[in-house]
mmCIF file of C-alpha atoms in Angstrom:
data_model
loop_
_atom_site.group_PDB
_atom_site.id
_atom_site.type_symbol
_atom_site.label_atom_id
_atom_site.label_comp_id
_atom_site.label_asym_id
_atom_site.label_seq_id
_atom_site.Cartn_x
_atom_site.Cartn_y
_atom_site.Cartn_z
ATOM 1 C CA MET A 12 3.656 57.917 107.462
ATOM 2 C CA SER A 13 5.137 58.521 104.311
ATOM 3 C CA ALA A 14 8.622 58.350 103.981
ATOM 4 C CA HIS A 15 8.984 61.205 101.357
ATOM 5 C CA ALA A 16 10.772 64.284 102.250
ATOM 6 C CA THR A 17 8.798 67.267 101.904
ATOM 7 C CA PRO A 18 11.219 70.766 100.978
ATOM 8 C CA GLY A 19 11.522 72.333 104.114
ATOM 9 C CA LEU A 20 10.293 70.349 106.726
ATOM 10 C CA GLN A 21 12.230 68.566 109.825
ATOM 11 C CA HIS A 22 12.277 64.891 110.208
ATOM 12 C CA HIS A 23 10.783 65.378 113.458
ATOM 13 C CA PHE A 24 7.868 67.339 112.474
ATOM 14 C CA ARG A 25 4.924 65.741 110.811
ATOM 15 C CA ASP A 26 3.734 68.494 108.797
ATOM 16 C CA HIS A 27 4.467 71.762 107.763
ATOM 17 C CA ALA A 28 1.806 73.141 110.068
ATOM 18 C CA GLN A 29 3.198 71.465 113.082
ATOM 19 C CA GLN A 30 6.189 73.169 112.025
ATOM 20 C CA LYS A 31 4.847 75.942 111.596
ATOM 21 C CA SER A 32 3.161 76.331 115.406
ATOM 22 C CA ALA A 33 6.408 75.554 116.977
ATOM 23 C CA VAL A 34 8.910 77.535 115.374
ATOM 24 C CA GLY A 35 6.691 80.246 115.908
ATOM 25 C CA LEU A 36 6.125 79.691 119.718
ATOM 26 C CA GLY A 37 9.827 79.365 119.613
ATOM 27 C CA MET A 38 10.589 82.601 118.209
ATOM 28 C CA TRP A 39 7.785 84.332 120.460
ATOM 29 C CA VAL A 40 9.297 82.997 123.752
ATOM 30 C CA PHE A 41 12.494 84.193 122.528
ATOM 31 C CA ILE A 42 11.145 88.096 122.229
ATOM 32 C CA ALA A 43 9.180 87.598 125.287
ATOM 33 C CA GLN A 44 12.961 87.487 127.113
ATOM 34 C CA GLU A 45 13.780 90.102 125.094
ATOM 35 C CA VAL A 46 11.116 92.114 126.428
ATOM 36 C CA MET A 47 12.558 91.467 129.938
ATOM 37 C CA PHE A 48 16.389 91.984 128.223
ATOM 38 C CA PHE A 49 15.377 95.593 127.669
ATOM 39 C CA GLY A 50 12.641 96.058 130.668
ATOM 40 C CA GLY A 51 16.041 96.014 133.214
ATOM 41 C CA LEU A 52 17.188 98.886 130.649
ATOM 42 C CA PHE A 53 13.831 101.081 130.890
ATOM 43 C CA LEU A 54 13.718 100.586 134.521
ATOM 44 C CA THR A 55 16.749 102.301 134.952
ATOM 45 C CA TYR A 56 15.927 104.754 132.762
ATOM 46 C CA ALA A 57 12.548 105.286 134.861
ATOM 47 C CA VAL A 58 14.574 105.343 138.271
ATOM 48 C CA TYR A 59 17.224 107.493 136.966
ATOM 49 C CA ARG A 60 14.812 110.240 135.562
ATOM 50 C CA SER A 61 12.535 110.407 138.386
ATOM 51 C CA GLN A 62 16.246 111.441 140.340
ATOM 52 C CA TYR A 63 17.189 114.002 138.243
ATOM 53 C CA ALA A 64 14.050 115.168 135.694
ATOM 54 C CA ASP A 65 15.506 118.449 135.221
ATOM 55 C CA VAL A 66 18.962 117.011 133.486
ATOM 56 C CA PHE A 67 17.417 115.114 131.585
ATOM 57 C CA ALA A 68 14.985 117.279 130.642
ATOM 58 C CA LEU A 69 18.337 119.255 129.812
ATOM 59 C CA ALA A 70 20.350 116.846 128.412
ATOM 60 C CA SER A 71 17.523 115.257 125.936
ATOM 61 C CA HIS A 72 17.059 118.686 124.653
ATOM 62 C CA HIS A 73 20.524 118.509 123.029
ATOM 63 C CA LEU A 74 18.981 115.045 121.308
ATOM 64 C CA ASN A 75 18.275 115.819 117.462
ATOM 65 C CA THR A 76 14.575 115.593 117.885
ATOM 66 C CA GLN A 77 13.659 116.376 113.666
ATOM 67 C CA LEU A 78 17.095 113.580 112.723
ATOM 68 C CA GLY A 79 14.840 111.008 115.886
ATOM 69 C CA ALA A 80 11.507 111.626 114.595
ATOM 70 C CA ALA A 81 12.994 111.256 110.888
ATOM 71 C CA ASN A 82 14.480 108.035 112.424
ATOM 72 C CA THR A 83 11.255 106.833 113.295
ATOM 73 C CA VAL A 84 9.191 107.141 110.487
ATOM 74 C CA VAL A 85 12.095 105.126 108.648
ATOM 75 C CA LEU A 86 12.090 102.611 110.965
ATOM 76 C CA ILE A 87 8.505 102.538 110.965
ATOM 77 C CA LEU A 88 8.521 102.074 107.080
ATOM 78 C CA SER A 89 11.019 99.064 106.871
ATOM 79 C CA SER A 90 8.346 97.535 109.315
ATOM 80 C CA LEU A 91 6.111 98.227 106.337
ATOM 81 C CA THR A 92 8.098 96.933 103.966
ATOM 82 C CA MET A 93 8.809 93.758 105.904
ATOM 83 C CA ALA A 94 5.224 92.919 106.559
ATOM 84 C CA LEU A 95 4.840 93.537 102.606
ATOM 85 C CA ALA A 96 7.764 90.802 102.094
ATOM 86 C CA VAL A 97 5.978 88.508 104.583
ATOM 87 C CA HIS A 98 2.705 89.052 102.685
ATOM 88 C CA ALA A 99 4.400 88.179 99.539
ATOM 89 C CA ALA A 100 6.153 85.042 101.037
ATOM 90 C CA ALA A 101 2.825 83.828 102.420
ATOM 91 C CA LEU A 102 1.470 84.118 98.727
ATOM 92 C CA GLY A 103 4.696 82.560 97.650
ATOM 93 C CA LYS A 104 5.486 85.612 95.626
ATOM 94 C CA LYS A 105 9.143 85.338 95.419
ATOM 95 C CA GLN A 106 10.008 88.754 93.623
ATOM 96 C CA GLN A 107 8.145 90.804 96.036
ATOM 97 C CA THR A 108 9.469 88.742 98.676
ATOM 98 C CA VAL A 109 13.033 89.686 97.678
ATOM 99 C CA LEU A 110 12.402 93.170 96.696
ATOM 100 C CA PHE A 111 10.695 94.112 99.761
ATOM 101 C CA LEU A 112 13.546 92.210 102.001
ATOM 102 C CA VAL A 113 16.082 94.398 100.146
ATOM 103 C CA LEU A 114 13.813 97.743 100.593
ATOM 104 C CA THR A 115 13.655 96.813 104.803
ATOM 105 C CA LEU A 116 17.414 96.321 104.579
ATOM 106 C CA VAL A 117 18.368 99.755 102.342
ATOM 107 C CA LEU A 118 15.526 101.407 104.962
ATOM 108 C CA GLY A 119 17.692 99.740 108.298
ATOM 109 C CA GLY A 120 20.694 101.178 106.620
ATOM 110 C CA VAL A 121 19.446 104.430 106.820
ATOM 111 C CA PHE A 122 18.306 104.293 110.146
ATOM 112 C CA LEU A 123 21.354 102.995 111.156
ATOM 113 C CA GLY A 124 23.518 105.471 109.095
ATOM 114 C CA VAL A 125 21.648 108.562 110.762
ATOM 115 C CA LYS A 126 22.752 107.297 114.384
ATOM 116 C CA VAL A 127 26.275 107.251 113.398
ATOM 117 C CA VAL A 128 25.834 110.621 112.495
ATOM 118 C CA GLU A 129 24.063 111.489 116.186
ATOM 119 C CA TYR A 130 26.710 109.493 118.080
ATOM 120 C CA MET A 131 29.418 111.140 116.061
ATOM 121 C CA GLU A 132 28.242 114.417 117.454
ATOM 122 C CA LYS A 133 27.770 113.379 120.939
ATOM 123 C CA PHE A 134 31.619 112.448 120.570
ATOM 124 C CA GLU A 135 32.322 115.948 119.102
ATOM 125 C CA HIS A 136 30.345 117.710 121.857
ATOM 126 C CA HIS A 137 32.119 115.149 124.905
ATOM 127 C CA LEU A 138 28.659 113.732 125.662
ATOM 128 C CA VAL A 139 30.247 110.329 125.486
ATOM 129 C CA PRO A 140 30.488 108.902 129.040
ATOM 130 C CA GLY A 141 34.315 108.257 130.165
ATOM 131 C CA PRO A 142 37.342 110.023 131.339
ATOM 132 C CA HIS A 143 36.104 112.708 127.967
ATOM 133 C CA PHE A 144 32.890 113.826 128.682
ATOM 134 C CA SER A 145 31.831 116.837 129.739
ATOM 135 C CA GLY A 146 28.842 118.594 130.897
ATOM 136 C CA HIS A 147 30.416 122.617 129.166
ATOM 137 C CA ALA A 148 27.888 121.916 126.189
ATOM 138 C CA LEU A 149 24.754 121.688 128.283
ATOM 139 C CA GLY A 150 25.907 124.479 130.628
ATOM 140 C CA LEU A 151 25.884 121.982 133.109
ATOM 141 C CA GLU A 152 29.209 121.357 135.821
ATOM 142 C CA GLY A 153 29.546 119.296 138.827
ATOM 143 C CA ASP A 154 26.843 116.906 140.000
ATOM 144 C CA ARG A 155 24.647 118.391 137.350
ATOM 145 C CA ALA A 156 27.478 116.918 134.694
ATOM 146 C CA GLY A 157 27.352 113.461 136.084
ATOM 147 C CA GLN A 158 23.448 113.384 135.864
ATOM 148 C CA ALA A 159 23.476 114.372 132.626
ATOM 149 C CA GLN A 160 26.819 111.702 132.116
ATOM 150 C CA ILE A 161 24.146 109.021 134.004
ATOM 151 C CA TYR A 162 21.482 110.340 130.963
ATOM 152 C CA PHE A 163 24.274 110.077 128.551
ATOM 153 C CA SER A 164 25.363 106.352 129.831
ATOM 154 C CA LEU A 165 21.209 105.528 128.924
ATOM 155 C CA TYR A 166 21.039 106.936 125.829
ATOM 156 C CA PHE A 167 24.009 104.956 124.333
ATOM 157 C CA ALA A 168 23.043 101.790 126.417
ATOM 158 C CA MET A 169 19.835 102.045 125.405
ATOM 159 C CA THR A 170 20.176 103.258 121.854
ATOM 160 C CA GLY A 171 23.637 101.329 121.506
ATOM 161 C CA LEU A 172 21.553 98.070 122.188
ATOM 162 C CA HIS A 173 18.374 98.673 119.345
ATOM 163 C CA ALA A 174 21.341 99.178 117.251
ATOM 164 C CA LEU A 175 23.207 96.020 117.985
ATOM 165 C CA HIS A 176 19.516 93.911 116.818
ATOM 166 C CA MET A 177 20.075 95.968 114.261
ATOM 167 C CA ILE A 178 23.010 94.891 112.816
ATOM 168 C CA ILE A 179 22.700 91.814 113.657
ATOM 169 C CA GLY A 180 18.970 91.665 111.943
ATOM 170 C CA VAL A 181 21.095 92.784 108.918
ATOM 171 C CA PRO A 182 22.464 89.969 108.075
ATOM 172 C CA ILE A 183 20.101 87.824 108.911
ATOM 173 C CA ILE A 184 17.490 89.507 106.722
ATOM 174 C CA LEU A 185 20.752 89.343 103.944
ATOM 175 C CA TRP A 186 21.046 85.380 104.126
ATOM 176 C CA ILE A 187 16.543 84.660 104.041
ATOM 177 C CA ALA A 188 16.515 87.053 101.433
ATOM 178 C CA TRP A 189 19.264 85.094 99.555
ATOM 179 C CA ARG A 190 17.134 82.277 100.538
ATOM 180 C CA ALA A 191 14.547 83.385 99.512
ATOM 181 C CA HIS A 192 16.242 84.290 95.737
ATOM 182 C CA ALA A 193 16.903 80.337 95.465
ATOM 183 C CA GLY A 194 13.524 79.953 95.645
ATOM 184 C CA GLU A 195 13.935 77.837 98.912
ATOM 185 C CA PHE A 196 10.512 79.429 100.501
ATOM 186 C CA ARG A 197 6.619 78.660 98.678
ATOM 187 C CA ALA A 198 3.613 79.422 99.853
ATOM 188 C CA ASP A 199 3.415 76.255 102.428
ATOM 189 C CA TYR A 200 7.108 76.803 103.601
ATOM 190 C CA ASN A 201 7.886 80.640 104.843
ATOM 191 C CA SER A 202 8.616 80.259 108.621
ATOM 192 C CA PRO A 203 12.070 82.255 108.209
ATOM 193 C CA VAL A 204 10.572 84.995 105.878
ATOM 194 C CA GLU A 205 7.808 85.474 108.924
ATOM 195 C CA LEU A 206 10.009 84.464 111.709
ATOM 196 C CA VAL A 207 12.777 87.323 110.547
ATOM 197 C CA GLY A 208 10.008 89.648 110.251
ATOM 198 C CA LEU A 209 8.471 89.209 114.062
ATOM 199 C CA TYR A 210 12.656 89.908 114.798
ATOM 200 C CA TRP A 211 12.675 93.260 112.959
ATOM 201 C CA HIS A 212 8.986 94.201 114.128
ATOM 202 C CA PHE A 213 10.266 93.695 117.749
ATOM 203 C CA VAL A 214 13.166 96.506 117.082
ATOM 204 C CA ASP A 215 11.006 98.837 115.618
ATOM 205 C CA ILE A 216 8.700 97.993 118.882
ATOM 206 C CA ILE A 217 11.590 99.086 120.985
ATOM 207 C CA TRP A 218 12.649 102.280 118.662
ATOM 208 C CA ILE A 219 8.536 103.589 119.281
ATOM 209 C CA PHE A 220 9.349 103.323 123.442
ATOM 210 C CA LEU A 221 13.098 105.047 123.032
ATOM 211 C CA PHE A 222 12.125 107.943 120.822
ATOM 212 C CA PRO A 223 9.887 109.651 123.370
ATOM 213 C CA LEU A 224 11.503 108.717 126.420
ATOM 214 C CA LEU A 225 15.056 109.606 125.141
ATOM 215 C CA TYR A 226 13.976 112.621 122.395
ATOM 216 C CA LEU A 227 10.861 114.271 123.733
ATOM 217 C CA ILE A 228 11.427 115.151 127.758
ATOM 218 C CA SER A 229 9.415 118.463 128.372
ATOM 219 C CA MET B 281 -4.703 76.977 113.067
ATOM 220 C CA THR B 282 -5.305 76.960 116.379
ATOM 221 C CA ASP B 283 -4.313 73.607 117.354
ATOM 222 C CA PHE B 284 -0.347 73.311 119.145
ATOM 223 C CA VAL B 285 0.975 70.084 119.048
ATOM 224 C CA ASP B 286 -1.713 68.022 118.345
ATOM 225 C CA SER B 287 -0.006 64.393 118.112
ATOM 226 C CA SER B 288 -3.753 62.760 117.826
ATOM 227 C CA PRO B 289 -4.281 59.901 115.312
ATOM 228 C CA ALA B 290 -7.111 62.015 114.050
ATOM 229 C CA ALA B 291 -4.786 64.587 113.487
ATOM 230 C CA ALA B 292 -2.428 63.061 111.391
ATOM 231 C CA HIS B 293 -4.994 62.025 109.303
ATOM 232 C CA ARG B 294 -6.788 65.304 109.205
ATOM 233 C CA GLU B 295 -6.250 67.178 106.089
ATOM 234 C CA PRO B 296 -4.090 70.014 105.906
ATOM 235 C CA GLU B 297 -5.309 73.418 106.814
ATOM 236 C CA PRO B 298 -4.486 76.275 105.255
ATOM 237 C CA HIS B 299 -1.449 77.981 106.782
ATOM 238 C CA ASP B 300 -1.871 81.565 107.210
ATOM 239 C CA HIS B 301 -4.941 83.914 107.674
ATOM 240 C CA VAL B 302 -3.061 85.927 104.982
ATOM 241 C CA VAL B 303 -4.403 89.958 106.067
ATOM 242 C CA PRO B 304 -5.292 91.881 103.755
ATOM 243 C CA LEU B 305 -3.125 95.082 101.907
ATOM 244 C CA PRO B 306 -5.000 97.507 103.052
ATOM 245 C CA VAL B 307 -4.904 96.499 106.972
ATOM 246 C CA TYR B 308 -1.174 97.018 106.340
ATOM 247 C CA TYR B 309 -1.321 100.604 104.970
ATOM 248 C CA ALA B 310 -4.072 101.273 107.508
ATOM 249 C CA VAL B 311 -1.481 100.686 110.512
ATOM 250 C CA PHE B 312 0.926 101.951 108.529
ATOM 251 C CA ALA B 313 -1.085 105.305 108.078
ATOM 252 C CA ALA B 314 -1.662 105.244 112.278
ATOM 253 C CA LEU B 315 1.910 104.928 112.984
ATOM 254 C CA MET B 316 2.510 108.077 111.135
ATOM 255 C CA VAL B 317 -0.446 110.087 112.697
ATOM 256 C CA LEU B 318 0.645 108.544 115.954
ATOM 257 C CA THR B 319 4.408 109.415 115.286
ATOM 258 C CA PHE B 320 3.184 113.126 114.770
ATOM 259 C CA VAL B 321 0.713 113.439 117.551
ATOM 260 C CA THR B 322 3.525 112.465 120.174
ATOM 261 C CA VAL B 323 6.088 115.088 118.457
ATOM 262 C CA GLN B 324 3.330 117.765 118.978
ATOM 263 C CA ALA B 325 2.053 116.997 122.517
ATOM 264 C CA ALA B 326 6.412 116.557 124.005
ATOM 265 C CA HIS B 327 5.883 120.880 123.203
ATOM 266 C CA VAL B 328 2.672 120.831 125.390
ATOM 267 C CA ASP B 329 2.689 120.839 129.490
ATOM 268 C CA LEU B 330 0.395 118.634 130.368
ATOM 269 C CA GLY B 331 1.106 119.077 134.011
ATOM 270 C CA HIS B 332 2.158 117.126 136.852
ATOM 271 C CA PRO B 333 -0.881 116.086 139.232
ATOM 272 C CA VAL B 334 0.258 114.640 142.960
ATOM 273 C CA VAL B 335 -0.976 111.264 143.303
ATOM 274 C CA LEU B 336 -0.352 109.945 147.056
ATOM 275 C CA GLY B 337 2.678 112.264 147.539
ATOM 276 C CA THR B 338 4.202 111.755 143.657
ATOM 277 C CA LYS B 339 4.109 113.460 141.302
ATOM 278 C CA ILE B 340 2.818 112.423 138.329
ATOM 279 C CA PRO B 341 3.885 113.559 135.173
ATOM 280 C CA MET B 342 1.573 114.003 132.856
ATOM 281 C CA ASN B 343 3.768 114.370 129.437
ATOM 282 C CA VAL B 344 5.025 111.015 130.553
ATOM 283 C CA ILE B 345 1.715 108.906 130.649
ATOM 284 C CA ALA B 346 1.011 110.452 127.456
ATOM 285 C CA ALA B 347 4.174 109.681 125.747
ATOM 286 C CA LEU B 348 3.672 106.335 126.670
ATOM 287 C CA LEU B 349 0.120 105.937 125.950
ATOM 288 C CA ILE B 350 0.797 106.704 122.563
ATOM 289 C CA ALA B 351 3.799 104.513 122.442
ATOM 290 C CA PHE B 352 1.709 101.301 123.670
ATOM 291 C CA THR B 353 -0.672 102.000 121.253
ATOM 292 C CA LYS B 354 1.770 101.690 118.610
ATOM 293 C CA ALA B 355 3.510 98.945 119.756
ATOM 294 C CA SER B 356 -0.119 96.962 119.432
ATOM 295 C CA LEU B 357 -0.885 98.070 116.478
ATOM 296 C CA VAL B 358 2.509 96.556 115.011
ATOM 297 C CA VAL B 359 2.002 93.716 117.880
ATOM 298 C CA LEU B 360 -1.564 92.887 116.401
ATOM 299 C CA PHE B 361 -1.099 93.218 112.724
ATOM 300 C CA PHE B 362 2.346 94.131 111.508
ATOM 301 C CA MET B 363 3.483 90.555 113.738
ATOM 302 C CA HIS B 364 0.179 88.744 113.339
ATOM 303 C CA VAL B 365 -0.899 88.275 116.676
ATOM 304 C CA LYS B 366 -4.597 88.979 116.499
ATOM 305 C CA TYR B 367 -4.756 86.098 113.980
ATOM 306 C CA SER B 368 -2.165 83.884 115.600
ATOM 307 C CA ALA B 369 -2.571 81.042 117.970
ATOM 308 C CA ARG B 370 -3.836 81.089 121.622
ATOM 309 C CA LEU B 371 -0.836 80.119 122.666
ATOM 310 C CA ILE B 372 0.908 82.609 121.007
ATOM 311 C CA GLN B 373 -1.283 85.288 122.366
ATOM 312 C CA LEU B 374 -0.712 84.029 126.047
ATOM 313 C CA ILE B 375 3.046 83.853 125.204
ATOM 314 C CA VAL B 376 2.777 88.421 124.433
ATOM 315 C CA LEU B 377 0.518 88.424 127.503
ATOM 316 C CA GLY B 378 2.755 87.033 129.716
ATOM 317 C CA SER B 379 6.066 88.784 128.471
ATOM 318 C CA LEU B 380 3.732 92.057 129.537
ATOM 319 C CA VAL B 381 3.050 90.452 132.960
ATOM 320 C CA TRP B 382 6.218 89.797 133.355
ATOM 321 C CA LEU B 383 7.632 93.275 132.240
ATOM 322 C CA ALA B 384 4.729 94.664 134.346
ATOM 323 C CA LEU B 385 6.337 93.292 137.663
ATOM 324 C CA LEU B 386 9.810 94.422 136.583
ATOM 325 C CA LEU B 387 8.137 98.277 136.419
ATOM 326 C CA ALA B 388 6.205 97.413 139.727
ATOM 327 C CA THR B 389 9.053 97.506 141.393
ATOM 328 C CA LEU B 390 9.563 101.299 140.737
ATOM 329 C CA GLY B 391 7.069 101.650 143.497
ATOM 330 C CA ASP B 392 9.675 101.293 145.945
ATOM 331 C CA TYR B 393 11.304 104.956 144.789
ATOM 332 C CA ALA B 394 8.232 106.112 144.544
ATOM 333 C CA SER B 395 6.451 105.306 148.193
ATOM 334 C CA ARG B 396 9.917 106.352 150.024
ATOM 335 C CA GLY B 397 8.964 109.545 150.909
ATOM 336 C CA TRP B 398 5.884 108.745 152.405
ATOM 337 C CA LEU B 399 7.336 107.957 155.884
ATOM 338 C CA GLY B 400 9.472 110.232 156.274
ATOM 339 C CA ASN B 401 11.973 107.940 156.561
ATOM 340 C CA PRO B 402 15.478 109.891 156.618
ATOM 341 C CA GLY B 403 17.869 109.969 153.631
ATOM 342 C CA THR B 404 15.039 110.112 151.293
#
């Protein structure tokens, strides 16, 4: 075993290939548990939607499908730019890596900005669960207003947890972009870019399910 | 690369393999185009009533089934190509599959809610 240090290679790994396998495995195990984490919310959603199908449909009509669809396009586009960043990093193209990571951040910012607009609207119409919740904007009262409150609880829990994942992703992508800019990654060492890419794509997948389930109830 | 933690002496002396299967760019663009088309389809499908056939006393909302099938197709495209699972080591493919199996087990508890009416128990 040679004792010379290889940039980016931790001492307990034999070579970059072995390190790459190990960190990739770790990231995928993390994503697998994230699937279960969100899975509980999807299960809860399925239970309540099957119980209160008509109120869920009514309440979902209050969501802005155009904004939701536009955000879906924005997020999928950010997944593409992330894939291109990972691609550039794998080829050791530093400037392209940084450029595509920054583009991903911008698109992520647009998504979160639209989310803020949507949340504000819910506050204005008293559709945020809690003491100020009112079924008035939906033309619902009594038990059915309560059922709508369950829908909006799930809406905020699921989109909120999703947005939280994006908010956590933003500084991580910034950090990785900074490291890429500093020239830390090369064709044989770019796992950090790849792993943050996996995280971002996972967040995209969650939204791919949230959009039809929350916005498109007919 | 297909080996995982191969610590055999032979592995230590082996030439390093090329690390990545680099996916050609047109694949990414094609996947993106497919995702856009499917997003459009899922929005359009929501405006069509696909019916509610009754299976085993449970109404099956076909619109939800269609939306989930489209979402699952989109997710598969992201996982296979953007996340490179199509080209990944077997162990990683196994973990992806495993996470789906556990998720399926979790979602299978819905069978409890679906089957409550079958025996005509009070309070269902």
